[in-house]
Structure formats: structure tokens, C-alpha cells
């Protein structure tokens, strides 16, 4: 990917993050998925993937559960309530709907737990 193309992805990621912040969400920008890290981040995360293979690259948004929610994962032998997975799925769908309502076009396909943004709205 050329530096110009990567710069375009970076700008797109910043615009996505700005739209999410505009509606009051706490958003972390993780930058390039190869050099940035989302391991310690909780909440909404926006990052970009500069891969150029088979159109895999792009801008992604996701929700990372808090340490408190991760602590609710049942230990071995405890009944499984699926609270973590239900929460992640609910936040994934909420994020998708928020992005679509803001005019972002999200890519169809299986990018869970992230949502790939395929095109920016006309107002940007």
C-alpha cells in the first residue's frame, strides 16, 4: 500500500472516530493494526489495516469489553450464562447501527468482532 493510500485510511479512521465521539461515545484510536495495540483498551476502538491483499485492508471499528465484564466469564465447572458473549454481540450490533445511522457504509461479511467501514458518508 502506498503512503498516500495509507494516509487516506488514517484520515478515514479519524473521521469515523470523530463521528462516534460526536454522539458521546468514548473512542480510542489505535492507528495501524500492525504498529498500534488494542490489547489494553476498553470500549470503542477504531483502527485501520493497511493490508493490500485481496482488499482485506480498511478501517475497522469494534467494542472491547471491560476487565470487569471479562471477569464474569464462568470458571470451569460453573454454569455458563453467556453474559460476555451476549454483551459483545449486542454492542457489535449497536455499533453497526450507529455507524449506519451516521451515514457510514459498512461492509457485508464476517469481520466480527469488528465492523469494516467501506465508504464514508457524503457529508465528510
C-alpha positions as a Markdown table, in Angstrom:
| # | Residue | x | y | z |
|---|---|---|---|---|
| 1 | Unk | 0.0 | 0.0 | 0.0 |
| 2 | Unk | 1.4 | 3.4 | -0.9 |
| 3 | Unk | 1.9 | 6.1 | 1.7 |
| 4 | Unk | -0.9 | 8.1 | 0.1 |
| 5 | Unk | -3.3 | 5.2 | 0.4 |
| 6 | Unk | -2.3 | 4.6 | 4.0 |
| 7 | Unk | -2.8 | 8.3 | 4.7 |
| 8 | Unk | -6.4 | 8.0 | 3.3 |
| 9 | Unk | -7.1 | 5.1 | 5.6 |
| 10 | Unk | -5.8 | 7.0 | 8.5 |
| 11 | Unk | -8.0 | 10.0 | 7.7 |
| 12 | Unk | -11.0 | 7.8 | 7.3 |
| 13 | Unk | -10.3 | 6.2 | 10.7 |
| 14 | Unk | -10.1 | 9.6 | 12.3 |
| 15 | Unk | -13.4 | 10.7 | 10.7 |
| 16 | Unk | -15.1 | 7.5 | 12.0 |
| 17 | Unk | -13.8 | 8.1 | 15.5 |
| 18 | Unk | -14.9 | 11.8 | 15.3 |
| 19 | Unk | -18.4 | 10.8 | 14.4 |
| 20 | Unk | -18.6 | 8.3 | 17.3 |
| 21 | Unk | -17.3 | 10.9 | 19.7 |
| 22 | Unk | -19.8 | 13.5 | 18.4 |
| 23 | Unk | -22.6 | 11.3 | 19.7 |
| 24 | Unk | -20.9 | 11.0 | 23.1 |
| 25 | Unk | -19.1 | 7.7 | 22.9 |
| 26 | Unk | -15.6 | 7.3 | 24.4 |
| 27 | Unk | -13.5 | 6.2 | 21.5 |
| 28 | Unk | -9.8 | 5.2 | 21.3 |
| 29 | Unk | -7.9 | 5.5 | 18.0 |
| 30 | Unk | -5.5 | 2.6 | 17.8 |
| 31 | Unk | -3.9 | 3.6 | 14.5 |
| 32 | Unk | -2.4 | 1.0 | 12.3 |
| 33 | Unk | -3.3 | -2.5 | 13.5 |
| 34 | Unk | 0.3 | -3.7 | 12.9 |
| 35 | Unk | 2.0 | -1.0 | 15.0 |
| 36 | Unk | -0.8 | 0.0 | 17.4 |
| 37 | Unk | -2.1 | -2.2 | 20.1 |
| 38 | Unk | -5.7 | -2.7 | 21.2 |
| 39 | Unk | -4.8 | -5.2 | 24.0 |
| 40 | Unk | -5.3 | -2.8 | 26.9 |
| 41 | Unk | -8.0 | -0.7 | 25.5 |
| 42 | Unk | -11.6 | -1.0 | 26.7 |
| 43 | Unk | -14.6 | 0.4 | 24.9 |
| 44 | Unk | -15.0 | 1.6 | 21.3 |
| 45 | Unk | -11.8 | 1.2 | 19.2 |
| 46 | Unk | -11.2 | 2.5 | 15.7 |
| 47 | Unk | -8.2 | 1.3 | 13.7 |
| 48 | Unk | -7.0 | 0.7 | 10.2 |
| 49 | Unk | -5.4 | -2.2 | 8.4 |
| 50 | Unk | -3.0 | -1.2 | 5.6 |
| 51 | Unk | -3.1 | -4.7 | 4.0 |
| 52 | Unk | -3.4 | -4.6 | 0.3 |
| 53 | Unk | -4.1 | -8.3 | -0.3 |
| 54 | Unk | -7.5 | -9.1 | -1.7 |
| 55 | Unk | -9.0 | -5.9 | -0.4 |
| 56 | Unk | -8.5 | -7.0 | 3.2 |
| 57 | Unk | -7.3 | -3.6 | 4.3 |
| 58 | Unk | -9.6 | -0.9 | 5.5 |
| 59 | Unk | -10.9 | 0.9 | 8.5 |
| 60 | Unk | -12.5 | -1.1 | 11.4 |
| 61 | Unk | -14.4 | -0.3 | 14.5 |
| 62 | Unk | -15.1 | -2.6 | 17.4 |
| 63 | Unk | -16.1 | -2.7 | 21.0 |
| 64 | Unk | -13.7 | -4.3 | 23.6 |
| 65 | Unk | -15.3 | -5.4 | 26.8 |
| 66 | Unk | -14.1 | -4.1 | 30.1 |
| 67 | Unk | -12.0 | -6.1 | 32.5 |
| 68 | Unk | -15.0 | -6.3 | 34.8 |
| 69 | Unk | -17.1 | -7.9 | 32.1 |
| 70 | Unk | -14.3 | -10.3 | 31.3 |
| 71 | Unk | -14.3 | -11.3 | 34.9 |
| 72 | Unk | -17.9 | -12.6 | 34.5 |
| 73 | Unk | -16.7 | -15.4 | 32.3 |
| 74 | Unk | -17.7 | -18.6 | 34.2 |
| 75 | Unk | -14.8 | -20.6 | 35.6 |
| 76 | Unk | -14.5 | -24.2 | 34.8 |
| 77 | Unk | -17.4 | -26.1 | 36.5 |
| 78 | Unk | -19.6 | -23.0 | 36.9 |
| 79 | Unk | -22.8 | -22.7 | 34.9 |
| 80 | Unk | -22.4 | -20.7 | 31.6 |
| 81 | Unk | -24.6 | -17.7 | 31.5 |
| 82 | Unk | -23.1 | -16.4 | 28.2 |
| 83 | Unk | -23.3 | -12.9 | 29.6 |
| 84 | Unk | -20.0 | -11.9 | 28.0 |
| 85 | Unk | -21.0 | -13.2 | 24.5 |
| 86 | Unk | -24.4 | -11.6 | 24.7 |
| 87 | Unk | -22.9 | -8.3 | 25.6 |
| 88 | Unk | -20.3 | -8.4 | 22.9 |
| 89 | Unk | -23.0 | -9.3 | 20.3 |
| 90 | Unk | -25.3 | -6.5 | 21.5 |
| 91 | Unk | -22.5 | -3.9 | 21.3 |
| 92 | Unk | -21.4 | -5.2 | 17.9 |
| 93 | Unk | -25.0 | -4.7 | 16.6 |
| 94 | Unk | -25.4 | -1.3 | 18.3 |
| 95 | Unk | -22.1 | -0.1 | 16.8 |
| 96 | Unk | -23.2 | -1.3 | 13.3 |
| 97 | Unk | -26.5 | 0.6 | 13.7 |
| 98 | Unk | -24.8 | 3.7 | 15.0 |
| 99 | Unk | -22.3 | 3.8 | 12.0 |
| 100 | Unk | -25.1 | 3.2 | 9.5 |
| 101 | Unk | -27.3 | 5.9 | 11.1 |
| 102 | Unk | -24.3 | 8.4 | 10.8 |
| 103 | Unk | -24.2 | 7.6 | 7.1 |
| 104 | Unk | -21.2 | 5.2 | 7.0 |
| 105 | Unk | -21.5 | 2.3 | 4.7 |
| 106 | Unk | -20.3 | -0.9 | 6.5 |
| 107 | Unk | -19.0 | -3.8 | 4.5 |
| 108 | Unk | -21.0 | -7.0 | 4.4 |
| 109 | Unk | -19.1 | -10.1 | 5.5 |
| 110 | Unk | -17.8 | -11.7 | 8.6 |
| 111 | Unk | -15.4 | -9.3 | 10.3 |
| 112 | Unk | -16.6 | -10.0 | 13.9 |
| 113 | Unk | -15.8 | -8.7 | 16.4 |
| 114 | Unk | -15.0 | -5.7 | 14.2 |
| 115 | Unk | -17.1 | -3.8 | 11.7 |
| 116 | Unk | -15.4 | -2.8 | 8.4 |
| 117 | Unk | -16.3 | 0.6 | 7.2 |
| 118 | Unk | -16.3 | 0.5 | 3.4 |
| 119 | Unk | -17.3 | 4.0 | 2.5 |
| 120 | Unk | -17.6 | 7.4 | 4.2 |
| 121 | Unk | -20.8 | 9.5 | 4.2 |
| 122 | Unk | -21.1 | 12.2 | 1.6 |
| 123 | Unk | -21.0 | 14.9 | 4.3 |
| 124 | Unk | -17.3 | 14.3 | 5.0 |
